[in-house]
Structures are given as C-alpha cells and as structure tokens.
XYZ file of C-alpha atoms in Angstrom:
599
model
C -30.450 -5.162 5.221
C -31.682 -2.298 7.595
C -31.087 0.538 4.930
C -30.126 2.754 8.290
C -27.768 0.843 9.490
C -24.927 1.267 7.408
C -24.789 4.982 8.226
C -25.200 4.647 11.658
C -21.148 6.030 11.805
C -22.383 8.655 10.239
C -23.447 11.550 12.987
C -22.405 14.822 13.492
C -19.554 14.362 16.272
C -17.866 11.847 13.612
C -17.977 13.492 10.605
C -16.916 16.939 12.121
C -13.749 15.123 13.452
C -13.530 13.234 10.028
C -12.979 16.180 8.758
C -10.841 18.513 11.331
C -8.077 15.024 10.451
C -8.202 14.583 6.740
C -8.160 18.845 6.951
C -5.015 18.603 9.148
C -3.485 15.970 6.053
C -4.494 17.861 3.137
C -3.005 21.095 4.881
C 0.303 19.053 5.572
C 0.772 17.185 2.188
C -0.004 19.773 -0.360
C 2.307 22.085 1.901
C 5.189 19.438 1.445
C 4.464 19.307 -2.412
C 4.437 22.590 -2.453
C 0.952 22.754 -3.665
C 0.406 25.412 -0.787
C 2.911 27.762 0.701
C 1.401 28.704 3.988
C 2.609 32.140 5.345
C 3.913 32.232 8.937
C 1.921 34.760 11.063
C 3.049 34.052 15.123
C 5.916 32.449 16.636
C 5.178 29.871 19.487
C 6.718 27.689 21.976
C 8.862 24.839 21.006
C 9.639 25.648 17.306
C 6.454 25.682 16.759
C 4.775 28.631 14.353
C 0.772 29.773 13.819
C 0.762 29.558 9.738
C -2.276 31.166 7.097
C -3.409 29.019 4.178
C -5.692 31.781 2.002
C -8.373 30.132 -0.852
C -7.567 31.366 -4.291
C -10.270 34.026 -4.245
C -8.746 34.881 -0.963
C -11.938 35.219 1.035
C -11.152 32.112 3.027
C -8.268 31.723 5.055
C -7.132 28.169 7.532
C -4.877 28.904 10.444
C -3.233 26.316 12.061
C 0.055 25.813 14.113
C 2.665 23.595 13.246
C 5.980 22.909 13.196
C 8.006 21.826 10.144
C 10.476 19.296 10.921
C 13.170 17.453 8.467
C 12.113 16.698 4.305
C 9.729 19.399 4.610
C 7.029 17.783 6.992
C 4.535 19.538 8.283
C 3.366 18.847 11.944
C 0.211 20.340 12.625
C -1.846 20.076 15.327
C -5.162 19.284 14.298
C -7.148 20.496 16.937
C -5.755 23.810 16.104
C -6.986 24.408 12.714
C -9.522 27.624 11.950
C -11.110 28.568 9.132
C -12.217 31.818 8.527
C -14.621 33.381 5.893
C -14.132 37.680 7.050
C -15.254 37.628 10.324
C -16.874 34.341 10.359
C -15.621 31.278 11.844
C -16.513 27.859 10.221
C -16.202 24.334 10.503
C -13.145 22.760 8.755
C -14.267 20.538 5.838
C -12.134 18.702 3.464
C -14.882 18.945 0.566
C -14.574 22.821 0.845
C -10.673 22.816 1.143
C -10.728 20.858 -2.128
C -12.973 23.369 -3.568
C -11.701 26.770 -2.452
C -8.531 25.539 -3.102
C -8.854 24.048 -6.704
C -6.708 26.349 -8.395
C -3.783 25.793 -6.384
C -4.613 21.813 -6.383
C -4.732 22.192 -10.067
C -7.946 20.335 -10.178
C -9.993 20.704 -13.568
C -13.289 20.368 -14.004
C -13.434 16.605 -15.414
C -11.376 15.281 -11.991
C -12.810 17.225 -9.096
C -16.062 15.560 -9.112
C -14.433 12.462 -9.435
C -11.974 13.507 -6.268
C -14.214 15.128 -4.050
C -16.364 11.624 -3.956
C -12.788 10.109 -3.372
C -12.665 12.528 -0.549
C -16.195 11.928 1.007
C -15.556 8.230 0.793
C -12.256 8.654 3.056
C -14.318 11.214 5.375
C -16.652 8.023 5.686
C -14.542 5.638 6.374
C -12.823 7.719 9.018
C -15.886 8.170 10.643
C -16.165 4.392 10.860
C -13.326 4.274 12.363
C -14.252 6.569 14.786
C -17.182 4.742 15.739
C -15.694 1.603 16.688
C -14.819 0.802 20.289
C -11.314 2.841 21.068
C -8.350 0.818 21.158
C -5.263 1.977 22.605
C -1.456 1.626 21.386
C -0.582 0.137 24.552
C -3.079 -2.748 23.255
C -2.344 -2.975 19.816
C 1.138 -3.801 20.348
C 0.266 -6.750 22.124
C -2.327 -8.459 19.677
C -1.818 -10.744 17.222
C -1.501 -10.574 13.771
C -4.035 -9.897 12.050
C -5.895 -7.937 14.837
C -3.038 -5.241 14.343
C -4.168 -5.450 9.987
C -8.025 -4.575 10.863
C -7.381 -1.567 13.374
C -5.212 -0.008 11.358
C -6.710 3.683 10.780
C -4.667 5.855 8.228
C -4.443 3.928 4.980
C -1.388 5.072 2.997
C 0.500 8.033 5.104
C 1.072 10.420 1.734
C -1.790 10.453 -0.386
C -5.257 12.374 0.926
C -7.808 10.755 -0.555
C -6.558 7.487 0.082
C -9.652 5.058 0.758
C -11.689 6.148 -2.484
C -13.086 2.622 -3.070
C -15.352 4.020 -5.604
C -17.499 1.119 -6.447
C -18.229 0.249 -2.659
C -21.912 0.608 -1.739
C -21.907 1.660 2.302
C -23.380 -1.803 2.370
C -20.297 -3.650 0.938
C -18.139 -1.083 3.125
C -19.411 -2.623 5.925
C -18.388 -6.143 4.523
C -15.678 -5.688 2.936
C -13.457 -2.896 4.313
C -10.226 -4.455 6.053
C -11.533 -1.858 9.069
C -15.011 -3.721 9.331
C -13.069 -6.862 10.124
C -15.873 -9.244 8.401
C -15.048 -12.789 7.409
C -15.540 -13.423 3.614
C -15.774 -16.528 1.875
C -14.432 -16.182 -2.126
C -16.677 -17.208 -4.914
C -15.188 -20.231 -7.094
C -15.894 -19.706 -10.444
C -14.708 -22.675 -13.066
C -13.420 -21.501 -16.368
C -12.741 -23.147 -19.274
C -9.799 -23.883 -20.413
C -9.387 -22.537 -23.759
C -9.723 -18.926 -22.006
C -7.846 -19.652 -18.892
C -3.935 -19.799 -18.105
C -2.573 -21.283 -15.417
C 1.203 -20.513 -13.768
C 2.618 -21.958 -10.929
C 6.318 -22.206 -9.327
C 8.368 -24.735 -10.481
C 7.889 -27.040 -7.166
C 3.853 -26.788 -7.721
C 1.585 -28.315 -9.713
C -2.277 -26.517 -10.238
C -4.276 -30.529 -8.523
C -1.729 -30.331 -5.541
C -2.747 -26.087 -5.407
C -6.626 -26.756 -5.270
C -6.244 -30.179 -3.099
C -4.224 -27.968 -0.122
C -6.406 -24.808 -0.807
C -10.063 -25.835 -0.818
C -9.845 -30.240 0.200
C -11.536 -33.120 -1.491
C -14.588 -32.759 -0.069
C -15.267 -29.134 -1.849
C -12.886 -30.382 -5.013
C -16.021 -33.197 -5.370
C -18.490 -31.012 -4.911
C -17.653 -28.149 -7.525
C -17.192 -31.851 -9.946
C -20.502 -32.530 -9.384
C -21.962 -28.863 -9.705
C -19.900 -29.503 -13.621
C -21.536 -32.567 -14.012
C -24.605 -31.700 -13.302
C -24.727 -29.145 -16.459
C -23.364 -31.552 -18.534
C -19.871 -29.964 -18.620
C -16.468 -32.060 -18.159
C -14.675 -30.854 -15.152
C -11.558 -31.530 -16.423
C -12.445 -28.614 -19.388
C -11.894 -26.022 -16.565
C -9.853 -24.717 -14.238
C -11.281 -23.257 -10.814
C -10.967 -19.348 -9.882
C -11.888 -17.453 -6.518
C -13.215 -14.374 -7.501
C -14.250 -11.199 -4.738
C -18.007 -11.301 -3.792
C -18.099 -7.846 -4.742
C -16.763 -8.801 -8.253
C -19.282 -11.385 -8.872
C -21.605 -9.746 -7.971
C -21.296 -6.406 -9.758
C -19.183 -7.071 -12.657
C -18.610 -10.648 -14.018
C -22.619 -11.953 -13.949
C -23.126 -8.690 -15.628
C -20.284 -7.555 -17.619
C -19.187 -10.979 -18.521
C -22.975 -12.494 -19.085
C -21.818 -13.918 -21.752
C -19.284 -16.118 -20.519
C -21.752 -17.401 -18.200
C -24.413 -17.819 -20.705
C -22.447 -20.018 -22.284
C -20.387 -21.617 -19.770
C -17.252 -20.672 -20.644
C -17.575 -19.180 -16.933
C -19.461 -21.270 -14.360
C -20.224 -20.144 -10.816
C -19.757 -22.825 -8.172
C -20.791 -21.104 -4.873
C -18.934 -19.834 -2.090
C -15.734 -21.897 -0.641
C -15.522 -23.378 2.710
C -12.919 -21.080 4.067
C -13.474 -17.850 5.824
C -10.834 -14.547 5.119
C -10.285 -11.559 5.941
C -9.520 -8.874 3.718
C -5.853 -6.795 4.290
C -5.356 -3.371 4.179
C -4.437 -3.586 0.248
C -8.447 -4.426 0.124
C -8.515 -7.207 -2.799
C -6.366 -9.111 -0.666
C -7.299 -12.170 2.036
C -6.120 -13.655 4.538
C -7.282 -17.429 5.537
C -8.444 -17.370 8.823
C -9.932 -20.797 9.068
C -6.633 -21.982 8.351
C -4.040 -19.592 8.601
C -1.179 -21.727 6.858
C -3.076 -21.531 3.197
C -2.191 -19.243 0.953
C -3.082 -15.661 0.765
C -5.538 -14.807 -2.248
C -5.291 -11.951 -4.288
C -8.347 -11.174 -6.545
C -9.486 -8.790 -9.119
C -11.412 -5.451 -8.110
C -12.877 -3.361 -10.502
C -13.128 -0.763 -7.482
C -11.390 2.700 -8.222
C -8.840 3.037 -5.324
C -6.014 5.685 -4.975
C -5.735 6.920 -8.288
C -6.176 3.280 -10.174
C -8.909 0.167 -10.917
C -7.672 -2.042 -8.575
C -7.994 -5.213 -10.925
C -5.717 -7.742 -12.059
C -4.316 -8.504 -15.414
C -4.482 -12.043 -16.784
C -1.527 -11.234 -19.344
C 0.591 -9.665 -16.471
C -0.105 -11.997 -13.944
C 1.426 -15.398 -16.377
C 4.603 -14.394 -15.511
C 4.345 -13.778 -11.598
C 5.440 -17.497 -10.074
C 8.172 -16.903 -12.482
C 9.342 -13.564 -11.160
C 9.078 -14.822 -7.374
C 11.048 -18.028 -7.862
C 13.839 -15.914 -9.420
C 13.554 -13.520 -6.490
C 13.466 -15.952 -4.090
C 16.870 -17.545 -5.672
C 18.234 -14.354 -5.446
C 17.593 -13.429 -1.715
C 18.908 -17.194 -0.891
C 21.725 -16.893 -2.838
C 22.928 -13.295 -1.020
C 25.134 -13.702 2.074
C 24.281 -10.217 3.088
C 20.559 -10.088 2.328
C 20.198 -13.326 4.251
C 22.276 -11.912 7.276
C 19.625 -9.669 7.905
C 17.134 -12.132 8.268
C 15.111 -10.928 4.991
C 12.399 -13.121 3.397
C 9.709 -12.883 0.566
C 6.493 -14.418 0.974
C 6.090 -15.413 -2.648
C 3.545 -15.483 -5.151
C 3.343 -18.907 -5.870
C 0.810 -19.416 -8.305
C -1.507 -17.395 -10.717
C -4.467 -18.046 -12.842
C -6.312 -15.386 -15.691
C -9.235 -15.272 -17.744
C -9.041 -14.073 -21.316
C -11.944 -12.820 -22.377
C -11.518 -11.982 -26.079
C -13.983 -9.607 -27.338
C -13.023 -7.426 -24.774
C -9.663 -8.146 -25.637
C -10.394 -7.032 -28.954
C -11.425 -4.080 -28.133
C -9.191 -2.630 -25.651
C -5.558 -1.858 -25.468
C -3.273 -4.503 -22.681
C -3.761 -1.508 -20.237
C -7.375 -0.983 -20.294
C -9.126 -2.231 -16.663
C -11.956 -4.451 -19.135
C -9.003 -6.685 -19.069
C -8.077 -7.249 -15.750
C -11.394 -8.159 -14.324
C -11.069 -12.120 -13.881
C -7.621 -12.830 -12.403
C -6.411 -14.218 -9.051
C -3.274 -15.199 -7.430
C -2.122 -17.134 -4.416
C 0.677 -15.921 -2.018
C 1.927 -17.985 0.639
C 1.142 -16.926 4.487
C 4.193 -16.064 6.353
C 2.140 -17.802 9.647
C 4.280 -21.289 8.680
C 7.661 -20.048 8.696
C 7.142 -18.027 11.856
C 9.700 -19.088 14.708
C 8.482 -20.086 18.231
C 7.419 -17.123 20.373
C 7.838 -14.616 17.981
C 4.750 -12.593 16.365
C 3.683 -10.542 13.197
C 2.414 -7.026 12.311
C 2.273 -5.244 8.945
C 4.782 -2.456 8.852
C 1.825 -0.394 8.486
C 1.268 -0.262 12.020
C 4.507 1.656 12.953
C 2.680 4.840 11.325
C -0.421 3.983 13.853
C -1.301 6.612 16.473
C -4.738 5.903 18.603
C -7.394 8.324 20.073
C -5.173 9.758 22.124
C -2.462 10.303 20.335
C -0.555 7.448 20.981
C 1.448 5.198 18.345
C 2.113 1.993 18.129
C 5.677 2.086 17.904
C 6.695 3.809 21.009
C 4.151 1.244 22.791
C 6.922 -1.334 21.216
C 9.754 0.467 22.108
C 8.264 0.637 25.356
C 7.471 -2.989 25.591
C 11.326 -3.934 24.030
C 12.931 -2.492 27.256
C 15.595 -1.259 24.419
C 16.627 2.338 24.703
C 14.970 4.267 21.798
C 17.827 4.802 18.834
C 18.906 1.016 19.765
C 15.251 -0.449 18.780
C 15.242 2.252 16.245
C 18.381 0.545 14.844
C 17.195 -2.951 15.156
C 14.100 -1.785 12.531
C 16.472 -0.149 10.300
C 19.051 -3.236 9.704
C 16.155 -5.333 9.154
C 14.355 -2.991 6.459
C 16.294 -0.717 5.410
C 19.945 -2.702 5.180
C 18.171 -5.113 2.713
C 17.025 -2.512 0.299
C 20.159 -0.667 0.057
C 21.710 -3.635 -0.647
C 18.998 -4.845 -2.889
C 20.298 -1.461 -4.536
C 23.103 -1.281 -4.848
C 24.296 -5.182 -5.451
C 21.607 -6.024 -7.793
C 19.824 -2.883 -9.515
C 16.739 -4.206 -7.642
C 14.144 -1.934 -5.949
C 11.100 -2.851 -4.098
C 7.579 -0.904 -3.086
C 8.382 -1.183 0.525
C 5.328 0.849 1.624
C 4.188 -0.201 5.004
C 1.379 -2.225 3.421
C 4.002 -4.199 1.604
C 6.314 -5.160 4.291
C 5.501 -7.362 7.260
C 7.350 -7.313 10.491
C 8.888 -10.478 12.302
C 8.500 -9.741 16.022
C 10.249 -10.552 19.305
C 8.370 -8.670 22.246
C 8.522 -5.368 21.281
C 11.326 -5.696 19.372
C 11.407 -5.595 15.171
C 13.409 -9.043 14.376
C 13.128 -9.568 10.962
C 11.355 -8.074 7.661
C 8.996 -9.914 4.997
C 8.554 -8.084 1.705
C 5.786 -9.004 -0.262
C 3.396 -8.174 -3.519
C 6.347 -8.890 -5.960
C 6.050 -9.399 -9.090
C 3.402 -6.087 -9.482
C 6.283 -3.967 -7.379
C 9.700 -4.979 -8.230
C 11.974 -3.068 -11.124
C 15.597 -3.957 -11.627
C 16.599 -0.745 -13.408
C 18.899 -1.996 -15.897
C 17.671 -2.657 -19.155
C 20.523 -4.705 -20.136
C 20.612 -7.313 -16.795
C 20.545 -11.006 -17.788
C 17.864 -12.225 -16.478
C 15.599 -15.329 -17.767
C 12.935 -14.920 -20.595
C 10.161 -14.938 -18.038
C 11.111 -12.332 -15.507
C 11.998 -9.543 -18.255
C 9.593 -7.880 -17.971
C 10.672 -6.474 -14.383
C 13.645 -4.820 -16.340
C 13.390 -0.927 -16.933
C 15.899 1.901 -18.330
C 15.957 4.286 -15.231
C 17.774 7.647 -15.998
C 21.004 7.119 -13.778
C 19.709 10.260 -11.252
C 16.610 8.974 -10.853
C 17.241 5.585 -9.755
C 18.456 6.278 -5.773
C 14.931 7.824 -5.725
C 13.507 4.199 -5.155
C 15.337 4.833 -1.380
C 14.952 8.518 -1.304
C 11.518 8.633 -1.966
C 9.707 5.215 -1.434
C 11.781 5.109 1.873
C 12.508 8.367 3.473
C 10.109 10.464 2.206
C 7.413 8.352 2.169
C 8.135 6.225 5.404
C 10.705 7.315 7.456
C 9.586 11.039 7.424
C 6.234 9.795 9.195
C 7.858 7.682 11.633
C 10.291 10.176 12.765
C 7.307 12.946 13.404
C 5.421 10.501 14.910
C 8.449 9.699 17.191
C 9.888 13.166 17.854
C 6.323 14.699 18.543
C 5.411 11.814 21.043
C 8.961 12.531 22.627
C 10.359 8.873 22.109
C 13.285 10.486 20.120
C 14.710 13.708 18.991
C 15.364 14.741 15.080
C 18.952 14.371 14.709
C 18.842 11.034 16.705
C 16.328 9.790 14.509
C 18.249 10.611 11.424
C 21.989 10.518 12.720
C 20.863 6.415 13.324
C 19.504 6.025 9.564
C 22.985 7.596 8.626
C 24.514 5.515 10.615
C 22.592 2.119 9.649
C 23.656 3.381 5.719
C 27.307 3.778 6.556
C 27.504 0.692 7.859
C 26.436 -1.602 5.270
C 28.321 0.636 3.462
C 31.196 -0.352 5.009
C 30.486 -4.111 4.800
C 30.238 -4.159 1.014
C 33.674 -2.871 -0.198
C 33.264 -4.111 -3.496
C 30.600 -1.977 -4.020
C 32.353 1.536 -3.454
C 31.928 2.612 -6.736
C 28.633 1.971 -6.940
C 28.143 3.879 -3.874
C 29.870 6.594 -5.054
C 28.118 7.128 -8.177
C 24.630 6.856 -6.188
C 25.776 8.667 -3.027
C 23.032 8.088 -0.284
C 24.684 11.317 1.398
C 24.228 13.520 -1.475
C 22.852 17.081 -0.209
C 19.610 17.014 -1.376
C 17.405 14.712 -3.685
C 14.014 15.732 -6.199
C 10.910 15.802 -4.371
C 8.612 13.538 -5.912
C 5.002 14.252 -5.597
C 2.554 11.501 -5.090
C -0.546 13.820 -4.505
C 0.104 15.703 -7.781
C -0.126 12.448 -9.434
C -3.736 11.547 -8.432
C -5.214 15.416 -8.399
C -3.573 15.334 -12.244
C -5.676 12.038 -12.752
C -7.212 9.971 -10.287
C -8.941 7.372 -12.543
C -4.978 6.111 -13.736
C -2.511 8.547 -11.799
C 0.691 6.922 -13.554
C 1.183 5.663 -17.255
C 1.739 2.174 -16.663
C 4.369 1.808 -20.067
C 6.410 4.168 -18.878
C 5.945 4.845 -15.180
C 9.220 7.134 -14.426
C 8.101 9.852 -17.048
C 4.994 10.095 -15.175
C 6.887 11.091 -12.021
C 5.423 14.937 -10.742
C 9.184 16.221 -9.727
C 9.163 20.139 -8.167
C 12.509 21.033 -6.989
C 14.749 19.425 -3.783
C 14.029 18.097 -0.843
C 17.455 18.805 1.993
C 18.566 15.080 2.776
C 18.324 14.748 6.117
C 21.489 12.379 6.971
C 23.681 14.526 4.557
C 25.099 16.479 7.650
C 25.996 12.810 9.403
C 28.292 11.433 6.380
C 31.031 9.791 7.213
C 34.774 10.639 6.663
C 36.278 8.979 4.570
C-alpha cells in the first residue's frame, strides 16, 4: 500500500476541527463529573453563560459559552471555545487539555501516555470522518440499515477518548473501522477438538450452524485443505477469526498451535461483512439473513482488550435461550413489541499454557473465541426499516441530527414521537426492572430500532449474555445462566435506569433536541415522567417494588464513566466485582422528580 495514503485525512483544516470537537467533549464531560468546575464570567442571551476553565498551573485558561441544561449537561458551543496562554491566543488541542489539565484529570504518570495515544487515535478518526463526502440528517434518515451503522460519527456519547483502538495500524483503520465502510471476509481457522468447546441453543446443532453459515461448497473445501495435511476433519471444529487477529496475534502469539496443528488456517470465507460500530462485530452483507459474527480483538478499546473469553462465552446460547423464554413468556414486555436478537451459538479455544499462566481474567485468554448472533433482517415486517439506536445521538456538518430529521419525516408532533421511542425502550427496561431484577446495557450501540417512516416502532436489544445482570443473588435460575446473577447493594440497583438510561442516553438526546429547537426541557422530561407513570400504573402488583426503588426519587449518585478509564484505561472496571469499581461523586437532581404523580 501507498504508505501516504492512509493519512491523506490527515491535513491541517481536519485535525484543527478534530480537535476544536473532542475539546468541546472533554470540556463538557469532565465538567459533568465534576472533574472541572468552570467559573462563570458573562451572562448571555438565552440562558446561555461565557464560562473559564484555568490549567492547574493556571497559566492557561479555555473560555467557552454554554449553557447547562438538566443532569448537569453541559452545552457548549464549540465554535466558541478560546484558549489563552497570558496574552496569547492558541489553537484548542485535546493533547494539551489532557496535559495542562492532568492534575485535575487525576492522570499519573503510568496512564497518560497510554491516554493521550487513546486521544490522538480519536482526533484521527474524527478527522476521517471529516474527510468523507458530507452527508446530511435529512439523508441519513432515509437510508437503510446498515448505511445509517457506517456514518455514524460520535462513538459512545460519554466517554472522550472513545475510539482508542490501540493495536490499529492507520492501514487496518482504513479496513477495518465501521466508519471506512470496507467489506471483510473472516479467516476460518479449524481447531482441534481436544482444545475447542462448542455451545449452541437447544434448537441448533454445530453441522446445521456451518452448513447455513459458510455452504457445502466452502464446508468441502476447508475438508480438503485437512486432508491435504494429513489431519481428520472430523478432529476439529471450524472458527472465524478477525483478519486483524490472525494476522497480528494468533500466527504469532499462538505459533505453536499452528506448528503443530492444533490450530489450522483455512483461508478467507466466501462471505463479505461489514464491521458495526462495536468494531469486532460483522454484519453479513452478502447475505444479510446469516448470522452476525462476533470475534476476538486483542485491540485496546475504551478502557478494555476487546477480546473474547472461551470460558465465558460456554455459557452464552444458554443465557439467550433463557432470556428469550423470558421476554416470550411476559405479557407486558411483549406488548411493547420488544425482541432480542440472540446469541445463538459460541465456540472457544483453550489454549493451556497460557492458561497456566494467567488468571480467568487475563486478555492471553480471550484471544481465540467467536460467537454467532442472529440478524434481525429476517424477522423484519414488510415496509418497515432498521437503524441502531446509536443514530438518535447523530448530528451532521451542520448541526443537524438525525432524530428531528425522523420526527420530521413521522408527521407526529414532537413529544408524541418522543413518546412512541420511550414505550418501546424505555417501558421494557423498567419493567425488565422491576418484574424480574433484570437490567440490560442499553447503550445506543446495543439497541436496534424497528422503524415505520420516521416513526420508532419497536426495540431490539442485543449483546446479551456479556451485558445482562439480574441483581439478585438468590433468583432461581438454571445451572447455566448463574453466572448473570449478582448481589447489588439495594441503592445501587435503580442506577442500571438512572445511569445507563438517563444519564447516559436520554441526557444527550434531550440537548440534542432542545438545542435544535424540536422540543423544550420540561417537555422532554415531563414525557419520560409520564411514559414511567404509566407502566407504573399498568403493573399494580408491582407497587411495592416501585416504592422501594422510586424512579421519582429527588436525586440519584452520579456515576462517572470518564473517571473510570483516566483511573485505568488498560481495564477501567474489575471484572469480579464490577459495582465496587463504580467512580460515585455526589447527586445528580432527577430530572422527572418535579413531574411525579399524585398518588
């Protein structure tokens, strides 16, 4: 490859704006964690304030205006950040933020390194992004499915360095960023037996998995390749492994497997994906009705390896064929038109010296692993359409998001379509809640919409058996889904809807609303708290419950995802006990307190 061309994206114009956005983030997060406490200097027109943000030395100072709306967000206006060194104006940059500010960030010497390349890495792939033709919200919200997935520009909305892919040559960037929209076929690798295990759902087998994924034709061919070495085909079971992981870690890190063909490499298969926003994730696009496939990556990504455990992932067809029982089973989750694309089937390579060296949480042991998740294309209805949830957080060059283009396009006023979004993904995790203990990731990356014209439908949740927790150590559930069971201090378990869904979804989308002028605050909020009361009201044998985990409580902690990565970026939470990690600094006010119902 033209060693030039991967930086092409690279030029001044891009990186300067890189930098005036992710400055304009970093500003706005740490300010909501409290990280930073800028000091108002100049009142301005509609609510909005000029603010100082002084280095620790003091010598710089960033001045931006902003206005701070509901759960503590701050709305600034990125083309009106300065940053000032005396008398001297300079250029915004998020490296130098990081550093003048590392005191206040709490960043020690062993992490910033480490953070700052984290940092550069997201500058680059917003410059990218930048680079690539301009499309606008208007046209987003009419494309199809997977169009929406590769133009999405943000990554995740809270954390700042939040496309790290430390691992990633600009090369690989290029082919296998979800934004550079390249097709990728998987490597096959066969594995024998004695190292590999196998799980499926109870209604698949692993010859009827392979037949549907990868056909005879390729089935015969990967025989042969066996064969040919003098190796029994039916000694091994077949694996799709990243190119990226192939090619950097397994033919070196697991040369011995190779060697020795425990591990055999087959070649490329015949289908073409592309990879989601989650990044070790692909979608078929030569036939969109296989299954998704979920692979290993030994890439540091948002404060962990993103690789997958062969251990952890036995258990996964398990815990989605439970789940899925449970969602069928519920009269009220299935009134709200909720579905799972599940995880049907799961395969893991043991490899023991490593094994024997390391402890079950150790990335060495989660670099051979895959999984296969069905597509949610089948079980779409005529004339409707998909989008990950992602894309409601989408605004375009110009300022524009995605979801008041689909408000627009629904023809609905705004607090009904508003509505409409919230019975479909919020009404099924309160419920989840509140009727079963259960609580879901639903990040934007983890939910997929179902919709009608402009209008949100339906919700799928996915990546379940990684996300889920039922927070009661006692529940009965089989021997093969315990391990989704945790003991959740009693106040701390409503934070799977305070945080993971206000603070950390809704608090975007109502900014992104109210600053657009689609919808006011208390509108936005007053139809959450009405969405909650409600179901509330629809679930009388659950008052108590409700009660004793009041949604309309005053205030809830503030949990802090950014302290969590600056703290340690390489594994940001400790995986055996994930709730003690939590970085908890006082109260957040809850915004539909003030609309609680009478009772």
């Amino acid at each position: 490859m033209n060693p030039i061309a991967p930086v092409d994206h690279l030029t001044p114009e891009n990186w300067a704006r890189a930098n005036r956005l992710l400055v304009r983030k970093a500003l706005a997060e740490f300010a909501h964690e409290r990280l930073l406490t800028p000091e108002p200097i100049t009142a301005e027109e509609s609510g909005a304030r000029r603010y100082l943000v002084r280095s620790d030395d003091g010598a710089v100072s960033y001045r931006f205006t902003a206005r701070l709306l509901a759960l503590d967000h701050w709305q600034i206006d990125a083309d009106s950040i300065t940053r000032h060194r005396g008398d001297t104006e300079l250029p915004p940059d998020a490296l130098d933020l990081c550093i003048e500010l590392r005191d206040a960030l709490g960043l020690t010497d062993r992490i910033l390194p480490v953070y700052l390349e984290e940092i550069s890495s997201t500058l680059a792939s917003t410059a990218y992004k930048l680079a690539k033709p301009a499309v606008s919200a208007a046209e987003l919200a009419r494309a199809d499915f997977q169009t929406i997935e590769t133009e999405m520009t943000e990554g995740h909305p809270g954390f700042v360095a939040n496309n790290g892919r430390i691992g990633f040559g600009s090369h690989e960037y290029l082919r296998y960023a979800p934004e550079a929209a390249h097709p990728v076929r998987l490597v096959w690798l066969a594995a024998h037996r004695d190292h590999t295990t196998f799980t499926c759902a109870a209604d698949l087998d692993y010859d009827t998995l392979t037949r549907n994924e990868l056909g005879d034709d390729t089935l015969a061919a990967f025989a042969q390749t066996l064969a040919g070495l003098g190796l029994d085909p039916a000694d091994y079971l077949l694996i799709p492994v990243h190119p990226w992981q192939w090619w950097n870690k397994l033919s070196v890190t697991f040369a011995a497997e190779v060697a020795q063909r425990r591990l055999v490499c087959l070649g490329e298969g015949p289908d073409e994906h592309l990879a989601q926003q989650s990044i070790r994730t692909f979608f078929n696009v030569t036939d969109p009705t296989r299954h998704y496939v979920k692979t290993a990556l030994s890439v540091l990504n948002m404060g962990f390896m993103r690789g997958l455990s062969a251990a952890y992932m036995e258990a996964t067809p398990a815990i989605n064929d439970w789940l899925a029982d449970l969602v069928a089973g519920d009269e009220v989750l299935k009134r709200t038109g909720l579905s799972i694309i599940r995880e049907r089937a799961a395969i893991g390579y043991r490899h023991r010296q490593y094994e024997a060296a390391t402890d079950r949480y150790s990335p060495y042991r989660k670099m051979l692993a895959a999984l296969w998740r069905e597509s949610p294309v089948p079980g779409l209805e005529p004339g409707r359409r998909l989008a990950t949830m992602a894309s409601l957080l989408h605004t375009d060059r110009d300022g524009r998001s995605f979801a008041a283009a689909l408000i627009a396009q629904s023809a609905l006023p705004p607090a009904a379509w508003l509505r409409r979004y919230l019975d479909a993904y919020l009404t099924p995790l309160l419920h989840s809640f509140y009727a079963h203990d259960l609580a879901f990731m639903p990040h934007g990356e983890n939910v997929i919409l179902v919709l009608d014209g402009g209008t949100v439908e339906r919700a799928i949740f996915k990546d379940i058996a990684e996300e889920i927790v039922v927070m009661d150590p006692d529940a009965d559930l089989p021997e093969r889904v315990r391990r989704i069971r945790a003991d959740v201090p009693e106040d701390m378990k409503l934070l799977s809807i305070f945080t993971d869904v206000f603070d950390c979804f809704l608090r975007y989308l109502s900014a992104i609303l109210v600053t657009e002028g689609v919808l006011d605050e208390e509108t936005f909020w007053r139809t959450v708290a009405e969405c909650a009361a409600d179901y509330a009201d629809s679930v009388p044998h659950l008052a108590d419950r409700l009660r004793r985990h009041d949604l309309f409580a005053p205030e809830f902690a503030l949990s802090c995802l950014n302290r969590l990565q600056l703290r340690n970026n390489q594994q940001m939470v400790d995986l055996a006990d994930p709730s003690a990690a939590l970085q908890l600094v006082g109260t957040l006010a809850n915004p539909i307190a003030r609309f609680a119902p009478t009772r």
